[in-house]
JSON list of C-alpha atoms in Angstrom, two decimals:
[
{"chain": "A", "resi": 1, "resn": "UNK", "atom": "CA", "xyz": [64.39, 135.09, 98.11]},
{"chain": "A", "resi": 2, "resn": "UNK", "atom": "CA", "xyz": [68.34, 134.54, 97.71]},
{"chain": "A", "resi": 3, "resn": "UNK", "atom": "CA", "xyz": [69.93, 134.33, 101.04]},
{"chain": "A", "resi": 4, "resn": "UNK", "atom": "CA", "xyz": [72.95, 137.42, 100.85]},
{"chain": "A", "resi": 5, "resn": "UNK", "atom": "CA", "xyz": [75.55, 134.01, 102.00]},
{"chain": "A", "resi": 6, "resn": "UNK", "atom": "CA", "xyz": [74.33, 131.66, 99.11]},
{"chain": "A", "resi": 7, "resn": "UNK", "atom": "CA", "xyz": [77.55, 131.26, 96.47]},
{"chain": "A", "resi": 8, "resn": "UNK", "atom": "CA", "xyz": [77.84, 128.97, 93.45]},
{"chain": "A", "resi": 9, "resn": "UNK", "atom": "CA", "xyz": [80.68, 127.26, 92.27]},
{"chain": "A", "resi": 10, "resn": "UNK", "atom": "CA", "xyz": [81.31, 125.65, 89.10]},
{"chain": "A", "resi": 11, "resn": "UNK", "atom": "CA", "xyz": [82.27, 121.56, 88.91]},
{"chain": "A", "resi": 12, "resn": "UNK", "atom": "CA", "xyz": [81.49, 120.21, 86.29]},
{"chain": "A", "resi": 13, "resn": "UNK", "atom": "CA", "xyz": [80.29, 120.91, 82.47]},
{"chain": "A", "resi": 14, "resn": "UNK", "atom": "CA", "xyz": [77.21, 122.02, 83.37]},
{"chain": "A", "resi": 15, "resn": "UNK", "atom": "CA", "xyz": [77.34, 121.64, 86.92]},
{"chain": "A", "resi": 16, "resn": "UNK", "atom": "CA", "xyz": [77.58, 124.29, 89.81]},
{"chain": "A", "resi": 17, "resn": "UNK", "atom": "CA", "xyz": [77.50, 123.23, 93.54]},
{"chain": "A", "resi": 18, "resn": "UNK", "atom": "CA", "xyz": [75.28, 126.00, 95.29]},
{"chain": "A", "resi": 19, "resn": "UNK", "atom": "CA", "xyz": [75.63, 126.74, 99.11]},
{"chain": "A", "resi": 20, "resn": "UNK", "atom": "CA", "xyz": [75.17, 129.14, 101.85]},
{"chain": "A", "resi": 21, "resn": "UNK", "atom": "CA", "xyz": [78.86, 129.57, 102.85]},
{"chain": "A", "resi": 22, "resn": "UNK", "atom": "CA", "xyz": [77.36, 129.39, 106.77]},
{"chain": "A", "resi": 23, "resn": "UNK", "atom": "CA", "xyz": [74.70, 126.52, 106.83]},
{"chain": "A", "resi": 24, "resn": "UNK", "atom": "CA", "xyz": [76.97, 124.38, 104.04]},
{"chain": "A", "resi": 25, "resn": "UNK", "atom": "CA", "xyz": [74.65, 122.06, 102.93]},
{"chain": "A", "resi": 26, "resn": "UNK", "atom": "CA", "xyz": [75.98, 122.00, 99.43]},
{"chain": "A", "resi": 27, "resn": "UNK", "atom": "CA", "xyz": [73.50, 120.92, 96.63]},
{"chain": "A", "resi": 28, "resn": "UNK", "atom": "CA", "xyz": [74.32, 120.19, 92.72]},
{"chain": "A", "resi": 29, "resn": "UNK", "atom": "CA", "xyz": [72.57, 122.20, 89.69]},
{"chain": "A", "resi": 30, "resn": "UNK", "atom": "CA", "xyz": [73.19, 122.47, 86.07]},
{"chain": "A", "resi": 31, "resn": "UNK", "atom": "CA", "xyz": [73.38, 125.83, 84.49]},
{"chain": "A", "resi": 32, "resn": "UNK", "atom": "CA", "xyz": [69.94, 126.42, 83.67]},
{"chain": "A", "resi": 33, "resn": "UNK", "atom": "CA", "xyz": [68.79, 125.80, 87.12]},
{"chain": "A", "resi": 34, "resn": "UNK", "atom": "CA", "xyz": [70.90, 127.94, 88.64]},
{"chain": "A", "resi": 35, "resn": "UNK", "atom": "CA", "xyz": [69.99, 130.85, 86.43]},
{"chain": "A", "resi": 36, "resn": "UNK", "atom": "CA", "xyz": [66.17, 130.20, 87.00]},
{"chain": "A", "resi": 37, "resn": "UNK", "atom": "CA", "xyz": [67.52, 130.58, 90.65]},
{"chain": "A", "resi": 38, "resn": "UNK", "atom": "CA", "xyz": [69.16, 133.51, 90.98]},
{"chain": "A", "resi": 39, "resn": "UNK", "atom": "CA", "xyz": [66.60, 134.87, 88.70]},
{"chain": "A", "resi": 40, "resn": "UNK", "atom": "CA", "xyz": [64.08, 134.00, 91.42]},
{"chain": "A", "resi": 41, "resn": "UNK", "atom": "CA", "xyz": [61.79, 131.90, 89.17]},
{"chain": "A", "resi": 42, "resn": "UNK", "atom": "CA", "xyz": [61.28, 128.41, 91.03]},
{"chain": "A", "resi": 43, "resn": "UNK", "atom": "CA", "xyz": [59.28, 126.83, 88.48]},
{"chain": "A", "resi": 44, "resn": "UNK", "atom": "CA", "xyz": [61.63, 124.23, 87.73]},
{"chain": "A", "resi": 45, "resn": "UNK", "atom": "CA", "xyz": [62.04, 122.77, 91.05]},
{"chain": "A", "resi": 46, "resn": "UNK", "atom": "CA", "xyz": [59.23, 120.71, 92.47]},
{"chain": "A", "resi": 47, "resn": "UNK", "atom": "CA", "xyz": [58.45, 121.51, 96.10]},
{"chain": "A", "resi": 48, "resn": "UNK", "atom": "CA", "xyz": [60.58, 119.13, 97.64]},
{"chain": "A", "resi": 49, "resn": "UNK", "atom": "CA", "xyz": [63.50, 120.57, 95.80]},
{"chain": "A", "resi": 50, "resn": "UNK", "atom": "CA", "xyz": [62.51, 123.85, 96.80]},
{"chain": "A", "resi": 51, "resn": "UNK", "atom": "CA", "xyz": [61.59, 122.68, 100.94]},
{"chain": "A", "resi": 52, "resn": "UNK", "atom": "CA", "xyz": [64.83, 121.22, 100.79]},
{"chain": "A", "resi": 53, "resn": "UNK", "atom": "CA", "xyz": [66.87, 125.03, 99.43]},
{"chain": "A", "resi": 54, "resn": "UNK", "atom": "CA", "xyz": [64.93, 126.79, 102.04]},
{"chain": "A", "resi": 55, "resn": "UNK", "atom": "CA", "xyz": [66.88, 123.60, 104.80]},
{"chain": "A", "resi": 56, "resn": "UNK", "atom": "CA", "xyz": [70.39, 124.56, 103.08]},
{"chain": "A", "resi": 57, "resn": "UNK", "atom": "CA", "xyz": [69.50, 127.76, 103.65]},
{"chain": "A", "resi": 58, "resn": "UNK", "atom": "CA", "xyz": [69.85, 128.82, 99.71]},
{"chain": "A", "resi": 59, "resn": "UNK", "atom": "CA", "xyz": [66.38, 130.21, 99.76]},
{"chain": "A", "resi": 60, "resn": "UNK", "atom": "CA", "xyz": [65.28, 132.50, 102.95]},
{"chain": "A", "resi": 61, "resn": "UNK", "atom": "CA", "xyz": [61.85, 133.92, 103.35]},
{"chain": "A", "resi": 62, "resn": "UNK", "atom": "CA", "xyz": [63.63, 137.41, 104.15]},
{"chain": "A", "resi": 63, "resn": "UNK", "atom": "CA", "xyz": [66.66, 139.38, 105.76]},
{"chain": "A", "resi": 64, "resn": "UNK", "atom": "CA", "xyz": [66.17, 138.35, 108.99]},
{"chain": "A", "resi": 65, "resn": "UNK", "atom": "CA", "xyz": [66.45, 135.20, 108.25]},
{"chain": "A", "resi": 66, "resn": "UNK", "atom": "CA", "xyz": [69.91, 135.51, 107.09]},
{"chain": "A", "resi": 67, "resn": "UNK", "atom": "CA", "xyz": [70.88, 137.67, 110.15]},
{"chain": "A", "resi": 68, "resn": "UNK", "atom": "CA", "xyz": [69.51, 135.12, 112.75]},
{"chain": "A", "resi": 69, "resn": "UNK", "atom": "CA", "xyz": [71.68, 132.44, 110.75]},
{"chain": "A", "resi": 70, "resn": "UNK", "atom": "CA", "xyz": [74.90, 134.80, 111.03]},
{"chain": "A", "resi": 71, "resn": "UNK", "atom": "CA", "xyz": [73.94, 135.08, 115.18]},
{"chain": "A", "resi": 72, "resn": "UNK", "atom": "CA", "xyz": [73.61, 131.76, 115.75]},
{"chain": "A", "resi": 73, "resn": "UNK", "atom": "CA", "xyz": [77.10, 131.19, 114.63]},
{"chain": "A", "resi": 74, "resn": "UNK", "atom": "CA", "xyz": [78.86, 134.24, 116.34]},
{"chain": "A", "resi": 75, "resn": "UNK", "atom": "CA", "xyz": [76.75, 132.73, 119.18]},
{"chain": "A", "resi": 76, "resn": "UNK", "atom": "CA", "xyz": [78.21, 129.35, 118.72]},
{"chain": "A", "resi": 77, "resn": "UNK", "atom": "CA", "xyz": [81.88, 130.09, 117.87]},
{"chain": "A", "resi": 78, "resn": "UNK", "atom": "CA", "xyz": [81.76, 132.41, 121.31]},
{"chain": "A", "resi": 79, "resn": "UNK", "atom": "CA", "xyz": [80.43, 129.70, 123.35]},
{"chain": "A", "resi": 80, "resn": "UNK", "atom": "CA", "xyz": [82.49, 126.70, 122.02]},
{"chain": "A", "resi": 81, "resn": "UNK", "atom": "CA", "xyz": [86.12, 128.89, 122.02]},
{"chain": "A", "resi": 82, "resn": "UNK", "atom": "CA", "xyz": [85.56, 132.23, 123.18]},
{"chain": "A", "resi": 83, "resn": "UNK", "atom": "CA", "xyz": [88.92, 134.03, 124.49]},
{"chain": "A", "resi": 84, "resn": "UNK", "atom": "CA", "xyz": [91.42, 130.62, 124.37]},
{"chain": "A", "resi": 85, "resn": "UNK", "atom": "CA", "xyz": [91.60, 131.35, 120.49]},
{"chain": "A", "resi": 86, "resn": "UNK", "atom": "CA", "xyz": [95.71, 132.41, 119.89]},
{"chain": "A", "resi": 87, "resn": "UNK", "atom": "CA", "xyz": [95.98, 130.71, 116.09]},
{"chain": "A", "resi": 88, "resn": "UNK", "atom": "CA", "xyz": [95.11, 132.78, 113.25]},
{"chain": "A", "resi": 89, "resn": "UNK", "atom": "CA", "xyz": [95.32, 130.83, 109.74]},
{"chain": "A", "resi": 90, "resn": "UNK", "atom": "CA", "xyz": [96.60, 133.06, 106.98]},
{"chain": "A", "resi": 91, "resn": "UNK", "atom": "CA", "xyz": [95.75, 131.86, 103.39]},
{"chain": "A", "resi": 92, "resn": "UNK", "atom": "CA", "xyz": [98.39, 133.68, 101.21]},
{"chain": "A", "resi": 93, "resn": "UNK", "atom": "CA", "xyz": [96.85, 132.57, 97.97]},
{"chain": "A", "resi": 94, "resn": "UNK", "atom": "CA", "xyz": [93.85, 130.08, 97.45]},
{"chain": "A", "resi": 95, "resn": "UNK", "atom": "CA", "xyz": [95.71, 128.50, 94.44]},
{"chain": "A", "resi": 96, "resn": "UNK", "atom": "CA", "xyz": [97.94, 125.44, 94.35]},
{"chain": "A", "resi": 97, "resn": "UNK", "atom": "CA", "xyz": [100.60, 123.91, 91.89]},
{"chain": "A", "resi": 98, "resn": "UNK", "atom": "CA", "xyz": [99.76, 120.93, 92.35]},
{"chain": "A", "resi": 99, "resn": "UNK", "atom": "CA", "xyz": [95.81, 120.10, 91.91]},
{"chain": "A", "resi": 100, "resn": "UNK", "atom": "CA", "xyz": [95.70, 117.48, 93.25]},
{"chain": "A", "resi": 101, "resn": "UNK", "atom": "CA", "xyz": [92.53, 115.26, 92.15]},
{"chain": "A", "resi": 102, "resn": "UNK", "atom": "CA", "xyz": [91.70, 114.07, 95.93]},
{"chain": "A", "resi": 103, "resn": "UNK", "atom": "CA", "xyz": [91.86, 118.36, 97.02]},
{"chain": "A", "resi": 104, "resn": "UNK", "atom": "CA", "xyz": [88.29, 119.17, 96.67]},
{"chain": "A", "resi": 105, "resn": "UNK", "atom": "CA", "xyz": [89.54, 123.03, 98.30]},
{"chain": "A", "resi": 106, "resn": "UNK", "atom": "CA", "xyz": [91.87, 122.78, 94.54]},
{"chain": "A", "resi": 107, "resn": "UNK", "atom": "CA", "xyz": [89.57, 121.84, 92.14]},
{"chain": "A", "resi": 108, "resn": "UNK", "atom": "CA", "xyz": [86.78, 124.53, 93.77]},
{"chain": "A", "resi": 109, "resn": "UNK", "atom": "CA", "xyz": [89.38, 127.51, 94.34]},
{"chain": "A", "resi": 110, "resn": "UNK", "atom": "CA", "xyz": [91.23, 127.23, 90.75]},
{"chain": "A", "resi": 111, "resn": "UNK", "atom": "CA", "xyz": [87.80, 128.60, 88.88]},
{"chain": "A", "resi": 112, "resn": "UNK", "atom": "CA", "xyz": [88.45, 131.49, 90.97]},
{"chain": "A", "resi": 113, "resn": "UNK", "atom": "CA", "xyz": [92.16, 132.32, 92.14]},
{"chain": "A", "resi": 114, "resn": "UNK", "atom": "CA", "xyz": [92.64, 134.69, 94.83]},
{"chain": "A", "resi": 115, "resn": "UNK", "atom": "CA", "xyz": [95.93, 136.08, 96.13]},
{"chain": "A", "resi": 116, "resn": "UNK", "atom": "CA", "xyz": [95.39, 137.58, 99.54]},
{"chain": "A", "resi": 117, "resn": "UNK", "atom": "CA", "xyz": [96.82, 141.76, 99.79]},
{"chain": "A", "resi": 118, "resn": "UNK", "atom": "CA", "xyz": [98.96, 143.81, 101.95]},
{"chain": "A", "resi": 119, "resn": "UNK", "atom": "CA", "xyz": [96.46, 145.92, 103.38]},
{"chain": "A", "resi": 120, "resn": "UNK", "atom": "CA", "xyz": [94.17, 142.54, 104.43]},
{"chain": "A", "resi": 121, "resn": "UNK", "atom": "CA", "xyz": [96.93, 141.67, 106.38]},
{"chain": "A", "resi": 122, "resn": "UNK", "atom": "CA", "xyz": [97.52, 144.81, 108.17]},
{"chain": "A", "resi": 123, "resn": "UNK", "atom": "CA", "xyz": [94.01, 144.61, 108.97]},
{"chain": "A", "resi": 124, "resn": "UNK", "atom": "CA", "xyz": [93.78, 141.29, 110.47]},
{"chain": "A", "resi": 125, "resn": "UNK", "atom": "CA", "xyz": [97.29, 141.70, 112.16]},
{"chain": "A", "resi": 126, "resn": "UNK", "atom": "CA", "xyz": [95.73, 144.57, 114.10]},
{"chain": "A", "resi": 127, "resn": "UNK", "atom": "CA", "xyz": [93.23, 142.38, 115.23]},
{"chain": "A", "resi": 128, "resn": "UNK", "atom": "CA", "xyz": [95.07, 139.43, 115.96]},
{"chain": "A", "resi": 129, "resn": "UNK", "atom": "CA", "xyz": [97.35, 141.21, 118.00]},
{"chain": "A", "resi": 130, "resn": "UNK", "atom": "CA", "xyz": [94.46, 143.31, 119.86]},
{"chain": "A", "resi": 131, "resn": "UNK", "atom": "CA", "xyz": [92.89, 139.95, 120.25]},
{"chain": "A", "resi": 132, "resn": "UNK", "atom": "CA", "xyz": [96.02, 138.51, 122.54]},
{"chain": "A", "resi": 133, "resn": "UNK", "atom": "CA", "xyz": [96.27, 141.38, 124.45]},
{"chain": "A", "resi": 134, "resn": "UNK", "atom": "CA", "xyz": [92.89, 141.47, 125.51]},
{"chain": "A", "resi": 135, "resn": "UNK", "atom": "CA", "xyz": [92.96, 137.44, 126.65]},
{"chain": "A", "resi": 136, "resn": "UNK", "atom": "CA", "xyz": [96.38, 138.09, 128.27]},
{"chain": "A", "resi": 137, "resn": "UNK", "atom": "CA", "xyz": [97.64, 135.17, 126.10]},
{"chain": "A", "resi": 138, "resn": "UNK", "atom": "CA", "xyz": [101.07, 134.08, 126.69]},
{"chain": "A", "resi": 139, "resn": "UNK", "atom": "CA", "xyz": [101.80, 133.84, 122.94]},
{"chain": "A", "resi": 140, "resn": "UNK", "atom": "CA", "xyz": [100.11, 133.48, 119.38]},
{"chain": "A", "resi": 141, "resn": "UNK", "atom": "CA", "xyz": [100.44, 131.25, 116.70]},
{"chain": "A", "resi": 142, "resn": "UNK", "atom": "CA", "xyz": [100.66, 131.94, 112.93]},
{"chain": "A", "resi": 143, "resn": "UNK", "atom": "CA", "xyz": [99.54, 129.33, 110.45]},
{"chain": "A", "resi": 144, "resn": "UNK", "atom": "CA", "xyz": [100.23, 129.94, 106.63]},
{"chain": "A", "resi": 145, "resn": "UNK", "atom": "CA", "xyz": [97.88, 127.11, 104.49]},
{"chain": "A", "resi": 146, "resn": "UNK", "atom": "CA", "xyz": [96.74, 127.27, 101.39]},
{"chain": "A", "resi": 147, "resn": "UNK", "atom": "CA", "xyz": [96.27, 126.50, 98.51]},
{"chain": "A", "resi": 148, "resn": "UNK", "atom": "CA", "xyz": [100.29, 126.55, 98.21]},
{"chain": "A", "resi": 149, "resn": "UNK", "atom": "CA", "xyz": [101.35, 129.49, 100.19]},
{"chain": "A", "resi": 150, "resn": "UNK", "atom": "CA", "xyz": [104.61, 129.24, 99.33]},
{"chain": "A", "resi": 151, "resn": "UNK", "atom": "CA", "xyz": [103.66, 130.45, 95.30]},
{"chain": "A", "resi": 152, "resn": "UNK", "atom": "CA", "xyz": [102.59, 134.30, 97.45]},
{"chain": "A", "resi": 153, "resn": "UNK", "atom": "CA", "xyz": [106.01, 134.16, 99.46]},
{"chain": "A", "resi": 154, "resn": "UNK", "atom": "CA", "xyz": [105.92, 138.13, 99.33]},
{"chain": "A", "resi": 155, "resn": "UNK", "atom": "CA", "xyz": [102.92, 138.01, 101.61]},
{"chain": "A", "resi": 156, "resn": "UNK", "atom": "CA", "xyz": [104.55, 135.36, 104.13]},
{"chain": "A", "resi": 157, "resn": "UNK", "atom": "CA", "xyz": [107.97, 137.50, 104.32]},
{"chain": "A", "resi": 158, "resn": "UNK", "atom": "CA", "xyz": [105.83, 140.83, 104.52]},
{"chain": "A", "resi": 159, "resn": "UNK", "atom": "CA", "xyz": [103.71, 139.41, 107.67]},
{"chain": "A", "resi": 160, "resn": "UNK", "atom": "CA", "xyz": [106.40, 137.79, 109.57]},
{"chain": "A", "resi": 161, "resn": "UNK", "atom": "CA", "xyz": [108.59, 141.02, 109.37]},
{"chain": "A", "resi": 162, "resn": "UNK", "atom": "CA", "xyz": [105.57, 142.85, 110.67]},
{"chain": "A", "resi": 163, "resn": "UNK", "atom": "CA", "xyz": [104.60, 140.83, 113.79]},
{"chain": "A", "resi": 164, "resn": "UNK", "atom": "CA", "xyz": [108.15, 141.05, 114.52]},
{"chain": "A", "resi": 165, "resn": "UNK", "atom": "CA", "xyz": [108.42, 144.63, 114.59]},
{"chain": "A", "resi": 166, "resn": "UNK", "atom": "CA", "xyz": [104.75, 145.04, 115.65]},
{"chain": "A", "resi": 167, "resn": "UNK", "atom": "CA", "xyz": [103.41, 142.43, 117.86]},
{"chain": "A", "resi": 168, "resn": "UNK", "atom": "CA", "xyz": [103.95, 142.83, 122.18]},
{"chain": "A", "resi": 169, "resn": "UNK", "atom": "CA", "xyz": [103.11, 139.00, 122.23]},
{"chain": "A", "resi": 170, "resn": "UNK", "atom": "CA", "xyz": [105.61, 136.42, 121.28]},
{"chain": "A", "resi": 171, "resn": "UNK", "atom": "CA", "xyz": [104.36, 135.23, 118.08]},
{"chain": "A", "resi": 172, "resn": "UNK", "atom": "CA", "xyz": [105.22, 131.27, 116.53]},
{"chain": "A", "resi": 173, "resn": "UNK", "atom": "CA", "xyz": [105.24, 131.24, 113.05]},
{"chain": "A", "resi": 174, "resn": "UNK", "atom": "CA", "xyz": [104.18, 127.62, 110.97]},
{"chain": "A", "resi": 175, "resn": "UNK", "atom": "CA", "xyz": [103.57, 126.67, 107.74]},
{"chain": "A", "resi": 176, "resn": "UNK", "atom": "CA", "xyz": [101.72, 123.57, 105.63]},
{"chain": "A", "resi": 177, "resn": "UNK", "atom": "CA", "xyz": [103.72, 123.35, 102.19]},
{"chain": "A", "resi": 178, "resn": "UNK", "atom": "CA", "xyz": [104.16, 120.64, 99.23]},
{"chain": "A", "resi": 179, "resn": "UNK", "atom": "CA", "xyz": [107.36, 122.29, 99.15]},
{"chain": "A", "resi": 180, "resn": "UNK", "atom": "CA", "xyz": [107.69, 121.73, 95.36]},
{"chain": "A", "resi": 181, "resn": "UNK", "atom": "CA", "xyz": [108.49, 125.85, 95.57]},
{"chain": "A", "resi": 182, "resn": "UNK", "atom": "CA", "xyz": [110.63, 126.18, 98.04]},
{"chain": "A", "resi": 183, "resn": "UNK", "atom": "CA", "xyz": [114.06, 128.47, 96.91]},
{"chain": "A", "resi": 184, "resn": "UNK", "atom": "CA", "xyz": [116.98, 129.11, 98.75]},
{"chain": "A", "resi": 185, "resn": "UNK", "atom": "CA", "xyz": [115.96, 132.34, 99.56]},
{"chain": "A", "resi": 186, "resn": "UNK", "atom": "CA", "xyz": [112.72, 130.97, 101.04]},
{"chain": "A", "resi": 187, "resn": "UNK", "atom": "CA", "xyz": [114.64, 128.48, 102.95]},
{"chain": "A", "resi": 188, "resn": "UNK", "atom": "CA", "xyz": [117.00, 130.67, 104.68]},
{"chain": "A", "resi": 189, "resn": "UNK", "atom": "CA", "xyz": [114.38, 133.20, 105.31]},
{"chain": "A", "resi": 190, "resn": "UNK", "atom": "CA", "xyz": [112.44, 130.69, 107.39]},
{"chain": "A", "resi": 191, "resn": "UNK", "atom": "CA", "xyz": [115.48, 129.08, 109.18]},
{"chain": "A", "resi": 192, "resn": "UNK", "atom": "CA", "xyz": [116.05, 132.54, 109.90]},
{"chain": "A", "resi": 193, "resn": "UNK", "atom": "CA", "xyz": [112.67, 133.37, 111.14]},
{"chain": "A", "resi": 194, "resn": "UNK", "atom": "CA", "xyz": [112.72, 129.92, 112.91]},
{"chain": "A", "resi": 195, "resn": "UNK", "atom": "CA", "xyz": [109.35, 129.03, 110.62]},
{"chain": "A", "resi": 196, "resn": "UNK", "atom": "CA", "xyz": [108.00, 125.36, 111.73]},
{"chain": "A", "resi": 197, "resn": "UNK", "atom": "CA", "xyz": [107.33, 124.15, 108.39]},
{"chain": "A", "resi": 198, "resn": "UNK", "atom": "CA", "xyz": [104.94, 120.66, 107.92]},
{"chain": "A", "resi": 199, "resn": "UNK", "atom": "CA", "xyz": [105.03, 119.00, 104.34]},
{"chain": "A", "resi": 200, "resn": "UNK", "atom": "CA", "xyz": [102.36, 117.26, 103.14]},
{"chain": "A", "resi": 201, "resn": "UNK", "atom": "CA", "xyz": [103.42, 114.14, 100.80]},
{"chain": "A", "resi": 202, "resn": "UNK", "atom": "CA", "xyz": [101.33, 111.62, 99.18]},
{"chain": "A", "resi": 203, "resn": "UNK", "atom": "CA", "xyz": [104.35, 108.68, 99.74]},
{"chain": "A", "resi": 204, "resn": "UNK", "atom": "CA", "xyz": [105.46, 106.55, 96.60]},
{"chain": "A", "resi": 205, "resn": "UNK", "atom": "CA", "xyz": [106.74, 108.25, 93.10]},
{"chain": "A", "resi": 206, "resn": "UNK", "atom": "CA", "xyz": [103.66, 106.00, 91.67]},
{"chain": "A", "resi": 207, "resn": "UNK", "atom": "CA", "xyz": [101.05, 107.39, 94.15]},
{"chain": "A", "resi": 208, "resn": "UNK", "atom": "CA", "xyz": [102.28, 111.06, 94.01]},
{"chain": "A", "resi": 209, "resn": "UNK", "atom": "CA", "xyz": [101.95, 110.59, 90.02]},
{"chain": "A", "resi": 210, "resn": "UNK", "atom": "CA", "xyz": [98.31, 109.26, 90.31]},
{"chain": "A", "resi": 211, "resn": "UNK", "atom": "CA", "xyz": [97.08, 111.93, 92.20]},
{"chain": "A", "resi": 212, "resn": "UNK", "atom": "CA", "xyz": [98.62, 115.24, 90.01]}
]
């Protein structure tokens, strides 16, 4: 059977990269394939092709399966950082102006854009903040990435005024832009704010160029 985390992406013409989104262990189909797949009908595939889904965890032999894989990795992410986690990445939008042809996280999230809501972040604020109180931290960190996050600057000015009036914790705020969208309004709001902002730049005109 399908394991519940296996997702397809499309590439190519006629070319999807399937994965379970916690094993990763990507693997390349054409469209046929991957409707014999989710179909369930393995005929096409010899049985090293299909040995080697069940590895990437595409094909499980049932639900448990896919729950021991989801264990293993609350397991592991406890073990390796348990309480001395105080960064939480916020992804405003998955998008980018840009596309850059070297951005494999472009070229997969532009077949399907998402823009990241209000209500998500008041959810994972709650958390977040919960989360430092519990570990006593001294203060948190807030990382806006992307995509461009800049292009969802609603979202960024919406969270940062709520940790402000919400968060007990002294909260850092940081961004990673191309800053090909930053305004004037954007750019007082995070002198304001004091917003550490990082820009990514490819160096010469003629190498920037290449790579859009």
């Amino acid at each position: 059977m399908l394991s519940k985390f296996t997702h397809k992406i499309k590439i190519a013409h006629d070319r999807y990269a399937v994965f379970n989104n916690i094993i990763f262990k990507p693997v390349t189909l054409n469209t046929d394939e991957v409707n014999r797949l989710y179909a369930g009908d393995l005929a096409c595939f010899s049985a090293e092709e299909i040995d080697y889904l069940y590895q990437a965890g595409i094909l499980v032999d049932n639900e448990q399966q896919d729950e021991n894989a989801k264990q293993i990795l609350i397991d592991s992410v406890n073990e390796q950082i348990g309480e001395k986690v105080n960064l939480l990445y916020i992804i405003p939008t998955n998008t980018c102006n840009l596309a850059c042809k070297y951005c494999f996280i472009g070229k997969l999230n532009h077949q399907c854009p998402q823009v990241m809501t209000k209500e998500t972040i008041d959810n994972t604020l709650s958390k977040f903040f919960e989360h430092l109180k519990n570990i006593n931290a001294p203060k948190g960190i807030l990382l806006f990435y992307g995509g461009e996050p800049t292009l969802n600057f609603p979202l960024i000015k919406y969270t940062i005024l709520k940790t402000e009036q919400e968060s007990e914790i002294p909260i850092e705020f940081a961004i990673v832009t191309n800053g090909t969208a930053l305004t004037d309004e954007v750019i007082d709001f995070f002198a304001e704010h004091k917003m550490n902002i990082g820009i990514s730049l490819d160096g010469p005109k003629h190498i920037t160029d290449e790579n859009r």
